[in-house]
Coordinates of C-alpha atoms in Angstrom, one line a residue:
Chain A
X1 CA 1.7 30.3 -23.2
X2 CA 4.7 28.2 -24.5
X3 CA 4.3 24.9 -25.7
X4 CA 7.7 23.5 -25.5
X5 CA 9.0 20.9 -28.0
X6 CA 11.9 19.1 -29.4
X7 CA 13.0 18.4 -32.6
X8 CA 15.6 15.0 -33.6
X9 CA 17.6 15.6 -36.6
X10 CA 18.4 12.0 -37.2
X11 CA 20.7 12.5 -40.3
X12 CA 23.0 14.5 -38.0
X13 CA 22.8 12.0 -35.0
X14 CA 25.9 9.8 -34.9
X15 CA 24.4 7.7 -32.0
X16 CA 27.7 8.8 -29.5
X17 CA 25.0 8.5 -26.4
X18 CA 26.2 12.0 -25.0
X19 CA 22.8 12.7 -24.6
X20 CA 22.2 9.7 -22.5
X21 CA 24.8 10.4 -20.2
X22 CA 24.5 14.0 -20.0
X23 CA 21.0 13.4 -18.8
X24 CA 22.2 10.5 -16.3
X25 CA 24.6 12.8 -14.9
X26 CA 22.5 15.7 -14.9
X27 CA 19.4 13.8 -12.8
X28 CA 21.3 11.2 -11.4
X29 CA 19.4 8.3 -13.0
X30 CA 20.5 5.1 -11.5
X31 CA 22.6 2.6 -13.6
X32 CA 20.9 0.0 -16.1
X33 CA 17.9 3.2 -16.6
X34 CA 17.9 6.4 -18.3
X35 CA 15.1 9.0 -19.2
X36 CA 16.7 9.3 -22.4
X37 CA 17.7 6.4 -24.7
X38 CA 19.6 6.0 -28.4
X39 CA 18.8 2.9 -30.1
X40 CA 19.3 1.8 -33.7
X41 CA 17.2 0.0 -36.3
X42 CA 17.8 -3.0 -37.7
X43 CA 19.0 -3.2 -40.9
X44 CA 16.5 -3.0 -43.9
X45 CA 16.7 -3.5 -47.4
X46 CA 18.4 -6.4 -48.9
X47 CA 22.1 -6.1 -49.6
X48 CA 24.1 -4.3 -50.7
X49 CA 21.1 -1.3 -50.3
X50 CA 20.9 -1.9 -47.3
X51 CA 20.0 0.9 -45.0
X52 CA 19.3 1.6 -40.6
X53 CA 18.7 5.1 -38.9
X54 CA 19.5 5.6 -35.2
X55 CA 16.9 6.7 -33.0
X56 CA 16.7 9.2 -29.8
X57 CA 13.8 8.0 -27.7
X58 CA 12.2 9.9 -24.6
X59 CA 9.0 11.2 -23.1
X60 CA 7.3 13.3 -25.8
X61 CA 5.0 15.3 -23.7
X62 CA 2.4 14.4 -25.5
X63 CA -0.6 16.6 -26.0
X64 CA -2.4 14.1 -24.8
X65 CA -0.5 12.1 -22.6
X66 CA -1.9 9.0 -21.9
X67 CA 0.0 8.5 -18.6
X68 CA -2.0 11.3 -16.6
X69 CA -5.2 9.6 -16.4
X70 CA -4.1 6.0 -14.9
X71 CA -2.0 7.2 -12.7
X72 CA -4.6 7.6 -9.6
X73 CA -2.8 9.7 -7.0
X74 CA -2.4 12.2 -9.8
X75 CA 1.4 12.4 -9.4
X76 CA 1.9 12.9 -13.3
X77 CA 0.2 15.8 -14.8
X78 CA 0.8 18.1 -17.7
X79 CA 1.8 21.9 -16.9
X80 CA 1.3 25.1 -18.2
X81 CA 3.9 24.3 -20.6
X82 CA 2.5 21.1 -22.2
X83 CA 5.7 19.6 -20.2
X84 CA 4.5 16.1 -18.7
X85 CA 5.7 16.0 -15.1
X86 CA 6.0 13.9 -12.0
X87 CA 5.0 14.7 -8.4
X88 CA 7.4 12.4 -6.7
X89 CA 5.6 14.1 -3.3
X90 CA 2.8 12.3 -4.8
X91 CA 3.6 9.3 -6.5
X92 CA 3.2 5.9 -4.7
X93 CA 5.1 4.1 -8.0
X94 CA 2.1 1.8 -8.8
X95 CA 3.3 1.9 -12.4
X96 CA 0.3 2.4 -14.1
X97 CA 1.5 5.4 -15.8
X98 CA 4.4 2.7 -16.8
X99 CA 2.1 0.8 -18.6
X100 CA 0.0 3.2 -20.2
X101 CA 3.4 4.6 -22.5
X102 CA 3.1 4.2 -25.5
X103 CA 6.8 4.9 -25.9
X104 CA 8.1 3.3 -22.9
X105 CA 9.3 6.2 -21.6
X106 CA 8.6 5.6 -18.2
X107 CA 10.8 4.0 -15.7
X108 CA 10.3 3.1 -11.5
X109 CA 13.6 4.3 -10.3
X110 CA 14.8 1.4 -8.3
X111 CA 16.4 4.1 -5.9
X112 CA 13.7 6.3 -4.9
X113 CA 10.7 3.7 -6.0
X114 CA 9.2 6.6 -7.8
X115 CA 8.6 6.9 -11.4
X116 CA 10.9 8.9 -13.4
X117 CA 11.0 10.2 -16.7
X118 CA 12.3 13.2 -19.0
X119 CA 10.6 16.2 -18.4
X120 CA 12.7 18.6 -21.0
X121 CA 15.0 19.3 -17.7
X122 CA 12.2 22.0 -16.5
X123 CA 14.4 23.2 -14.3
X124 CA 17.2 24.2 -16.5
X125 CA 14.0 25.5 -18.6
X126 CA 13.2 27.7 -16.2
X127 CA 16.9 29.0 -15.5
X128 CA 16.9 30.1 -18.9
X129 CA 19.1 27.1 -20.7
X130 CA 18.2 24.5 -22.8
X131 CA 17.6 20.7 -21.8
X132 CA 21.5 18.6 -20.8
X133 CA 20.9 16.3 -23.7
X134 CA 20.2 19.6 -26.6
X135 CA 23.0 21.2 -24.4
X136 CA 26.0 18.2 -24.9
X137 CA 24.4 16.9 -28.0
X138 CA 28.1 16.7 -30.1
X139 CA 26.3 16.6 -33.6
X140 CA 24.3 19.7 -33.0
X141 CA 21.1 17.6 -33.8
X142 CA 19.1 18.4 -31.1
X143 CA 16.7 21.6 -31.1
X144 CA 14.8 22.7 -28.3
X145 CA 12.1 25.6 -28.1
X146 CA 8.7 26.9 -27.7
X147 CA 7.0 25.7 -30.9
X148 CA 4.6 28.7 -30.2
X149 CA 6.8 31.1 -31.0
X150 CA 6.6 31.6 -34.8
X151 CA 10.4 32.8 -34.8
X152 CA 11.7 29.6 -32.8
X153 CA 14.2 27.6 -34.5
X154 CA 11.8 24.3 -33.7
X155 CA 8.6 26.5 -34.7
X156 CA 10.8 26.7 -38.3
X157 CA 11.6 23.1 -38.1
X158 CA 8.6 21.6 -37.4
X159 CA 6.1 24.2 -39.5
X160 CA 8.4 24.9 -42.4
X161 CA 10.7 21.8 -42.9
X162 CA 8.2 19.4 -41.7
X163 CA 9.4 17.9 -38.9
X164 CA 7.3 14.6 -38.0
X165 CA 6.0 13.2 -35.0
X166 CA 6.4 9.5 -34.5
X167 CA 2.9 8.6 -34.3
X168 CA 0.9 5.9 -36.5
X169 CA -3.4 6.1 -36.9
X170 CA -3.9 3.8 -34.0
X171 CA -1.7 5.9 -31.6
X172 CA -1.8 9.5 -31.6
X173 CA -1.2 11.5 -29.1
X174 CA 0.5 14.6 -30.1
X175 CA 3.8 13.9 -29.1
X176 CA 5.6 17.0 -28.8
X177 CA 9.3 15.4 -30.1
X178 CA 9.5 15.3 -33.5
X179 CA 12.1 14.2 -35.9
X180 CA 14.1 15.2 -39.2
X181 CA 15.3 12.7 -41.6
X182 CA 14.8 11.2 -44.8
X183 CA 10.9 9.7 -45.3
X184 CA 12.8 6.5 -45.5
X185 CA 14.4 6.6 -42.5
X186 CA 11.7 7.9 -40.7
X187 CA 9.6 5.3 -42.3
X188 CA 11.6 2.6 -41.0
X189 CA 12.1 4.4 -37.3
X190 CA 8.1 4.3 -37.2
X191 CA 7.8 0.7 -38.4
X192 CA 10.9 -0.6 -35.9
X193 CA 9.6 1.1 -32.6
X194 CA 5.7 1.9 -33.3
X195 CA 4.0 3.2 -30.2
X196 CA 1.8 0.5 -29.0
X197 CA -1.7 1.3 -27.8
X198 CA -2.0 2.6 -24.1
X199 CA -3.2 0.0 -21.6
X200 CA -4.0 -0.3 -17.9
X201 CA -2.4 -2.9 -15.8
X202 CA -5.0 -5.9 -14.8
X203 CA -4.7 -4.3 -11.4
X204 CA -5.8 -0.7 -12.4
X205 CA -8.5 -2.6 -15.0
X206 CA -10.2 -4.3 -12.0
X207 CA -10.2 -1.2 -10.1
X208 CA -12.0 1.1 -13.1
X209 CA -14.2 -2.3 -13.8
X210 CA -14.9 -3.9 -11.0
X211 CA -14.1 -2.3 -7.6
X212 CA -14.8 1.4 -8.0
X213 CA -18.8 -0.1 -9.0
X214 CA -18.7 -2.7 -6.5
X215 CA -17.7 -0.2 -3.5
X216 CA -20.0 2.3 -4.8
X217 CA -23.0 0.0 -5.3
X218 CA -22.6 -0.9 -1.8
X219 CA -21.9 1.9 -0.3
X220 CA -25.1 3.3 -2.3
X221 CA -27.5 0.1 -1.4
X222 CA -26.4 0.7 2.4
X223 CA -26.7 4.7 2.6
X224 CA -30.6 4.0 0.4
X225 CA -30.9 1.8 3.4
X226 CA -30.6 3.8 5.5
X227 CA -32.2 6.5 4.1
X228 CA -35.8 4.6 4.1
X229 CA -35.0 3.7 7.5
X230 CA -35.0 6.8 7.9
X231 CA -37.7 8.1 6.5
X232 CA -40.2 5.3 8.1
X233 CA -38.2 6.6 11.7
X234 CA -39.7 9.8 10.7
X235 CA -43.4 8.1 9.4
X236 CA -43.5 6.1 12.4
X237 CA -42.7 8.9 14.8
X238 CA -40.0 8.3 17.7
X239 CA -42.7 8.1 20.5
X240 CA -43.1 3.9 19.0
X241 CA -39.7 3.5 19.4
X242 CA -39.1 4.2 22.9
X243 CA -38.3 1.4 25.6
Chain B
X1 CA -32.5 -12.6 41.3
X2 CA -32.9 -16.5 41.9
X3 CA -31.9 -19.1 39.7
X4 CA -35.5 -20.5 38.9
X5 CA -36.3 -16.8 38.7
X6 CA -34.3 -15.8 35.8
X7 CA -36.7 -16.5 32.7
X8 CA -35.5 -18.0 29.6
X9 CA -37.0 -15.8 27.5
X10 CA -38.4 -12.0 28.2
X11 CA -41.1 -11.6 30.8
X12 CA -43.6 -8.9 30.5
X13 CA -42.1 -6.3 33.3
X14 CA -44.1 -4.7 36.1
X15 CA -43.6 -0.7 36.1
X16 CA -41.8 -0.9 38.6
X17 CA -39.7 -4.0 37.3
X18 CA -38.9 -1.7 34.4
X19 CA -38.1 1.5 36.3
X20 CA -35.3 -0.3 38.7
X21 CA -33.9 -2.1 35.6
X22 CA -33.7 1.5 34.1
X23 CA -32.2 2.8 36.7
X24 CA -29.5 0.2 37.0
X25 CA -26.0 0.2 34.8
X26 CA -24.3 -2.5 33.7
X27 CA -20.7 -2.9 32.3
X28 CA -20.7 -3.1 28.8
X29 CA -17.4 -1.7 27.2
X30 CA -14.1 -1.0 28.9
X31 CA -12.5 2.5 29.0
X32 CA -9.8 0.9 26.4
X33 CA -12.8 0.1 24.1
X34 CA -14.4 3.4 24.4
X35 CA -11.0 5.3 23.3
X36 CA -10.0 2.7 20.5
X37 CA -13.4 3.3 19.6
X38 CA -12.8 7.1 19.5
X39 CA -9.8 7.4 18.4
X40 CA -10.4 5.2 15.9
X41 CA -13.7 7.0 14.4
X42 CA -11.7 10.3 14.2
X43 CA -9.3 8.4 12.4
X44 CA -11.6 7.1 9.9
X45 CA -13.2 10.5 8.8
X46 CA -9.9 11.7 8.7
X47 CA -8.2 9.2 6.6
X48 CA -11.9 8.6 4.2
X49 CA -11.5 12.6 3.8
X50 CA -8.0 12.7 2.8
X51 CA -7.9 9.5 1.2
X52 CA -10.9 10.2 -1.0
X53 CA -9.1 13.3 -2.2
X54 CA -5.9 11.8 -3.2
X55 CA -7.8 9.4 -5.5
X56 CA -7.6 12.3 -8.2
X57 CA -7.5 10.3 -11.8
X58 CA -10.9 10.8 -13.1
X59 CA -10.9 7.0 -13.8
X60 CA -10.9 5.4 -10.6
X61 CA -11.9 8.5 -8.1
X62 CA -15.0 8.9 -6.2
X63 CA -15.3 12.2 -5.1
X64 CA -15.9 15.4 -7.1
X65 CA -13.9 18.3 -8.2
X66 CA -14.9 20.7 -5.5
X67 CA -14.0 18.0 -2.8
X68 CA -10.4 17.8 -4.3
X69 CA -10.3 21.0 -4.8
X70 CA -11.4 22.1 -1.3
X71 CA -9.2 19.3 0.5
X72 CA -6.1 20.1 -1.9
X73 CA -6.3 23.7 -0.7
X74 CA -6.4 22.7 2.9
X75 CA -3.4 20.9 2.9
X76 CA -1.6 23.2 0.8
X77 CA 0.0 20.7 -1.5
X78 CA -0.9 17.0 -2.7
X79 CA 2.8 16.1 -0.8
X80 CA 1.6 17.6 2.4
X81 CA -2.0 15.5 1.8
X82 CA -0.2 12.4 1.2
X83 CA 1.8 13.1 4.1
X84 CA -0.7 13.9 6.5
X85 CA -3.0 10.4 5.0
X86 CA 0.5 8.0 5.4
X87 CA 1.6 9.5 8.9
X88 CA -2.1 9.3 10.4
X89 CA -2.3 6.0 9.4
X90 CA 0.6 4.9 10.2
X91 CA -0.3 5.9 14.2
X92 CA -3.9 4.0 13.7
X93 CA -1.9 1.3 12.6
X94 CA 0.7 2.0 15.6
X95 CA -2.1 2.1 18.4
X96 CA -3.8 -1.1 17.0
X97 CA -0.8 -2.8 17.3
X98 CA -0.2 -1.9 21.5
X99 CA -4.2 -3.1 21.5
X100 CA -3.4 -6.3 19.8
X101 CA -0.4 -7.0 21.5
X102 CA -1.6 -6.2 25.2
X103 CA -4.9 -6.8 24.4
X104 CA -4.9 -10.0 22.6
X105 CA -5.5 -12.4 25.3
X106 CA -8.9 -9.8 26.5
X107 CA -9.9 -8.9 23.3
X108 CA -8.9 -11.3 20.5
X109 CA -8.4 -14.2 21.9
X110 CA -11.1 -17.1 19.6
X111 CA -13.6 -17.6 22.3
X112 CA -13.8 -13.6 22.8
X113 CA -14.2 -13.7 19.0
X114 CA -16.6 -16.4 18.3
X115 CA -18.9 -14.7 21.2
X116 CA -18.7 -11.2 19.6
X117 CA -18.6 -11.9 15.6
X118 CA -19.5 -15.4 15.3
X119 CA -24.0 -15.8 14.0
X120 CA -25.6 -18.4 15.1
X121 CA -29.2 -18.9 14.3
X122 CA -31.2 -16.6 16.3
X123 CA -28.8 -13.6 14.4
X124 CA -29.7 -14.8 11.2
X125 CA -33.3 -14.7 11.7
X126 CA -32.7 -11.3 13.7
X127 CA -31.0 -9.8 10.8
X128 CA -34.4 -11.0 8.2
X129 CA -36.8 -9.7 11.0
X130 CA -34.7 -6.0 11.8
X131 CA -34.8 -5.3 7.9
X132 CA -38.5 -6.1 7.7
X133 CA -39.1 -4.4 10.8
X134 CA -37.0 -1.1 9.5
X135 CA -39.3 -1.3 6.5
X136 CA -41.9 -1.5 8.1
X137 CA -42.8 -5.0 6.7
X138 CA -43.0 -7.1 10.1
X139 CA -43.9 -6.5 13.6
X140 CA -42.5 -9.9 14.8
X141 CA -40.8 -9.8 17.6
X142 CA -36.9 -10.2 17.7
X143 CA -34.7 -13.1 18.2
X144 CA -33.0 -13.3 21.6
X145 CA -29.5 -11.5 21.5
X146 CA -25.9 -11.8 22.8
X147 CA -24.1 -9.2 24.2
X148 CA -23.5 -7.8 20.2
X149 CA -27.0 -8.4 18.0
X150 CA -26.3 -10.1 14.4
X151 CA -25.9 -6.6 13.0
X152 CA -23.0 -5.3 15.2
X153 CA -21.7 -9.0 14.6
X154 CA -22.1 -8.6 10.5
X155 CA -19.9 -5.4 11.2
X156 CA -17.5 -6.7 13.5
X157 CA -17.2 -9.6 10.5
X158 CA -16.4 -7.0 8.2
X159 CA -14.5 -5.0 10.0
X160 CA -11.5 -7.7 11.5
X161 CA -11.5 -9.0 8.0
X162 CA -10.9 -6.0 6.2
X163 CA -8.5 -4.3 8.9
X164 CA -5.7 -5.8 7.6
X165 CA -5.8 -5.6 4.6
X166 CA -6.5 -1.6 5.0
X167 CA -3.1 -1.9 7.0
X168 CA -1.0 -4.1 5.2
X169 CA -1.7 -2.6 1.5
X170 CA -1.1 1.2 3.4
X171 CA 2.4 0.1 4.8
X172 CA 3.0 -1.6 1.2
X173 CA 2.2 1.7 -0.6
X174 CA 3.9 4.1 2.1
X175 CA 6.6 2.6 1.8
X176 CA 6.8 1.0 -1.7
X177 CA 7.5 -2.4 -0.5
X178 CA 8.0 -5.0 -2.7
X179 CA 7.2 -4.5 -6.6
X180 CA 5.3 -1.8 -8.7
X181 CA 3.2 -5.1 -9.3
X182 CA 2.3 -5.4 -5.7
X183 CA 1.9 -1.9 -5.0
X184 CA -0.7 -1.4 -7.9
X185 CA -2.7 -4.1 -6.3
X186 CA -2.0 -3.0 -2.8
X187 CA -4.1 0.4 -4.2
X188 CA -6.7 -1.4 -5.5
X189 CA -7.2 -3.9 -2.1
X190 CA -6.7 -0.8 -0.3
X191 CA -9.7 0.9 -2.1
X192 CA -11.8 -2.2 -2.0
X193 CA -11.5 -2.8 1.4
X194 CA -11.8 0.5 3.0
X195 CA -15.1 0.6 0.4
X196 CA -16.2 -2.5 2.2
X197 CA -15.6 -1.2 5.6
X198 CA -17.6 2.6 4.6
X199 CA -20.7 0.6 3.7
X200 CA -21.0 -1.0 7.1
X201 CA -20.0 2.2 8.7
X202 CA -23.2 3.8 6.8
X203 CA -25.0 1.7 8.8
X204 CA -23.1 1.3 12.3
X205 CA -23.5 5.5 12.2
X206 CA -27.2 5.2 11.4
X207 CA -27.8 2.6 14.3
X208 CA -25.7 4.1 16.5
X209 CA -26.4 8.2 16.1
X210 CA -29.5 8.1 14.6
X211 CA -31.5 4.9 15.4
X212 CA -34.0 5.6 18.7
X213 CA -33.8 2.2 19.7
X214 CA -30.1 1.9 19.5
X215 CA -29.9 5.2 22.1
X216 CA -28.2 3.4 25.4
X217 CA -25.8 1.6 22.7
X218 CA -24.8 5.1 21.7
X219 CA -23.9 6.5 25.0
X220 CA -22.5 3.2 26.2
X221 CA -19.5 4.5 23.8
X222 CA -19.4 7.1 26.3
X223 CA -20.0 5.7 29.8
X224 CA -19.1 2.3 29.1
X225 CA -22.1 1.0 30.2
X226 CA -26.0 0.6 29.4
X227 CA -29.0 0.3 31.8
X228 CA -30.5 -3.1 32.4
X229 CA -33.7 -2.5 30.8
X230 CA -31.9 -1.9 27.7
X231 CA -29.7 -5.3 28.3
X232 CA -33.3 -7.2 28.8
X233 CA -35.0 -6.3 26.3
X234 CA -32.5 -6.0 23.6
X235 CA -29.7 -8.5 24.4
X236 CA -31.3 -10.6 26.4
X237 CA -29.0 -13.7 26.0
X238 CA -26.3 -11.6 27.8
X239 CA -28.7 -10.2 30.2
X240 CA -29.3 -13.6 31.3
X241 CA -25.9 -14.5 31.1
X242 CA -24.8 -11.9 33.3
X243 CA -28.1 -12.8 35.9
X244 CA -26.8 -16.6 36.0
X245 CA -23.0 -15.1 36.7
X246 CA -24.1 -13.1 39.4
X247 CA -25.9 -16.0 40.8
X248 CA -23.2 -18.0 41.0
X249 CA -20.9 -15.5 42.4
X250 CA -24.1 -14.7 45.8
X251 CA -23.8 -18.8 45.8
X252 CA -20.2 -19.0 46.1
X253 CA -19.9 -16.0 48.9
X254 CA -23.8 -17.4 50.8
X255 CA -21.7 -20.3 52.4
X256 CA -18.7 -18.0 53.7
X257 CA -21.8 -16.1 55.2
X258 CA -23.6 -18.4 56.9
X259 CA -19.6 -19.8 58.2
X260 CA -19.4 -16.6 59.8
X261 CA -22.9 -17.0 61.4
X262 CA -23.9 -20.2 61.9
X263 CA -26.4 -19.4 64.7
X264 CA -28.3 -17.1 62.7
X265 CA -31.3 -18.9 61.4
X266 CA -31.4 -18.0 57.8
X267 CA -34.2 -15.0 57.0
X268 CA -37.8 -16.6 55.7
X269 CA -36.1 -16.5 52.1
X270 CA -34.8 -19.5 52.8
X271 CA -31.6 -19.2 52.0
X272 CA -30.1 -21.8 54.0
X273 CA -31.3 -24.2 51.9
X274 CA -29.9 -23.5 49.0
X275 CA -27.5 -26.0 48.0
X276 CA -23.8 -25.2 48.5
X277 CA -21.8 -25.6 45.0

């Protein structure tokens, strides 16, 4: 079974966007959004050694996606390929799974009122070609692949020249992106745009907290109830009841 | 019946007393009642069914995988479940309005209300006593009724205030209405309050299907109405109700009858005498 990655080379990224509007174009993301996005760090260092790295940010179809379990209707799921996707047949865009990102990644498309996200362009996957972003990428910096194959050119990258996941001890997830660079660079990526812990919105907290006992307490008390009702019916015999 | 002859509170019936009350119907529901009613119930398991299975995250779902799994491959796909749950609900929520809006002045209107959901003393005690009673506990006899005991009432309560939210939070999520704010806590509300609403239906199915004593209630679902015997001794405020407005309707047509026979000495009843209203 593949398991689909992506590597970043951020020494060869020149931060141009191409990928970001490839990928616009390519899923018609709506303006002011985008499923893939290119920021850059702020300067660190203290002049004149001063030093910033851009960064190439998207869903990183994590191998344990945090997104999938808040999101009730279970719109967002993980497929065979370790590729995170979205039902949009499904979703009700409650935004939970907005929340629960760790690398902000997500996004309610103000057109459809869906959430939307990268999902490695699955369908080009499955036509064969590589993702828009790996496909327009002018540096060449983006790789795309099946990091279970031992020949693939991310299975080199990632086992043999050590491309790293952005993940610190408090968050990690697997992400399947990963990223070339100097230890510097990477170091300062990491430290500018950590992933912060998944949460669950107040409303979903109250749900997992508060309602789903609540409606099952009294849904319980009233069926037990009704069940020694019942029972005594049964004791009793019907005959007592009658007019 | 006459006026001083309608008791204030439940004589002990002759056989025969009870046998022609038995026999005898009275109106209870209207055939627009008995098909909301209907229609409604099928809607309900339908909507709990499919609803239930499109609560899939392990963390808030109630049901278990075999139930998704058995619903899911019903329907085909999750989209065609949603589908189905939105559309159906959408037609509940269709039909209730046509009831509200032609029936609001027969069915809703706050006097209607306050008779059929509102307690008042005797259904607060009734609703100690029936528990006791279910359990065994008491064999004190029960607090006179309306034309809905407390229980029905506590439903009823339950029911109109829950309603609309069920309706308002589905249309919000259907549709996507406002923010991803408000339509995370439109699925929450919607959860709670169709939660609410399943625990009273636990009970309103018990009473109604199950229950012996509740039996006439049952198939006044059907027929639309329930014998007097069951009226007397079971909602016996309305039974007496109904006595006094039948009264006053043989008053109100005994003077047009003795206008068309004056001559006719009145038959040892003494029905002449009663007083014209």
């Amino acid at each position: 079974m593949a398991r689909y990655a992506m590597v970043t080379d951020l020494r060869k990224c020149v931060a141009c966007q191409a990928c970001t509007v490839a990928c616009s174009a390519e899923w018609a993301v709506p303006a002011g959004h985008a499923r893939t996005h290119v920021r850059t760090t702020p300067l660190a260092g203290s002049f004149p050694n001063l030093t910033s790295s851009p960064v190439v940010g998207q869903c990183n179809q994590c191998d344990h996606p945090p997104c999938v379990e808040p999101c009730p209707s279970g719109a967002t799921y993980q497929d065979a390929g370790g590729i995170v996707r979205v039902d949009t047949d499904v979703c009700i865009g409650c935004g939970f799974c907005v929340d629960a990102c760790p690398y902000e990644a997500r996004f309610i498309n103000p057109r459809t009122k869906k959430v939307d996200k990268c999902d490695f362009c699955r369908p080009r996957i499955e036509r064969g070609e590589v993702p828009a972003c790996v496909a327009t990428c002018t540096a060449h910096a983006k790789y795309f692949g099946d990091l279970e194959d031992r020949n693939s050119e991310v299975s080199r990258l990632v086992f043999r020249d050590g491309a790293r996941r952005m993940e610190t001890r408090t968050v990690a997830v697997g992400p399947n992106v990963f990223y070339l660079g100097r230890p510097e660079h990477l170091d300062l990526v990491l430290s500018s745009y950590p992933p912060r812990p998944p949460r669950l919105l107040t409303a979903g907290a109250a749900w997992t907290r508060l309602l789903k006992p609540l409606v099952l307490a009294m849904v319980g008390m009233t069926f037990a109830g009704q069940a020694v009702a019942f029972f005594t019916q049964l004791h009793k015999g019907e005959g007592d009841f009658e007019e | 019946m006459r006026s001083d002859a309608i008791p204030l509170a439940p004589v002990p019936l002759t056989a025969d007393e009870a046998e022609t009350m038995l026999q005898r119907q009275i109106k209870k529901h209207h055939v627009a009642i008995i098909l909301l009613h209907w229609f409604n119930a099928a809607t309900w398991i339908l909507e709990v069914a499919t609803g239930a299975a499109l609560i899939s995250s392990r963390l808030f779902r109630v049901a278990p995988d075999w139930y998704l799994a058995i619903v899911n491959g019903l329907f085909g796909t999750r989209g065609n479940l949603l589908r189905f749950h939105v559309a159906l609900g959408l037609v509940w929520i269709g039909v209730f309005l046509v009831y509200g809006i032609f029936g609001f002045r027969t069915y809703l209107r706050g006097e209607v209300l306050k008779k059929e959901i509102a307690l008042d003393r005797d259904d607060v005690r009734w609703l100690v006593v029936r528990a006791l009673r279910i359990l065994g506990r008491s064999d004190e006899a029960l607090p006179l009724q309306g034309v809905y005991n407390a229980g029905q009432k506590l439903f009823s309560m339950v029911v109109y205030a829950m309603l609309p939210v069920v309706m308002v939070t589905g249309v919000i999520m259907a549709f996507r209405l406002f923010s991803p704010w408000v339509v995370g806590w439109a699925v929450v509300l919607h959860f709670g309050a169709v939660g609410a609403v399943v625990a009273g239906l636990v009970i309103h199915v018990y009473m109604g299907a199950v229950f012996p004593e509740e039996k006439p209630a049952f198939f006044s679902m059907f027929t639309g109405s329930v014998n007097e015997l069951f009226a007397y001794n079971h909602h016996f405020k309305w039974w007496r109700e109904m006595k006094t407005e039948q009264l006053a309707w043989d008053r109100q047509r005994e003077p047009a009858a003795e206008i068309a026979r004056p001559e006719t000495p009145a038959g040892g009843e003494g029905d002449a005498q009663e007083p014209s209203t």
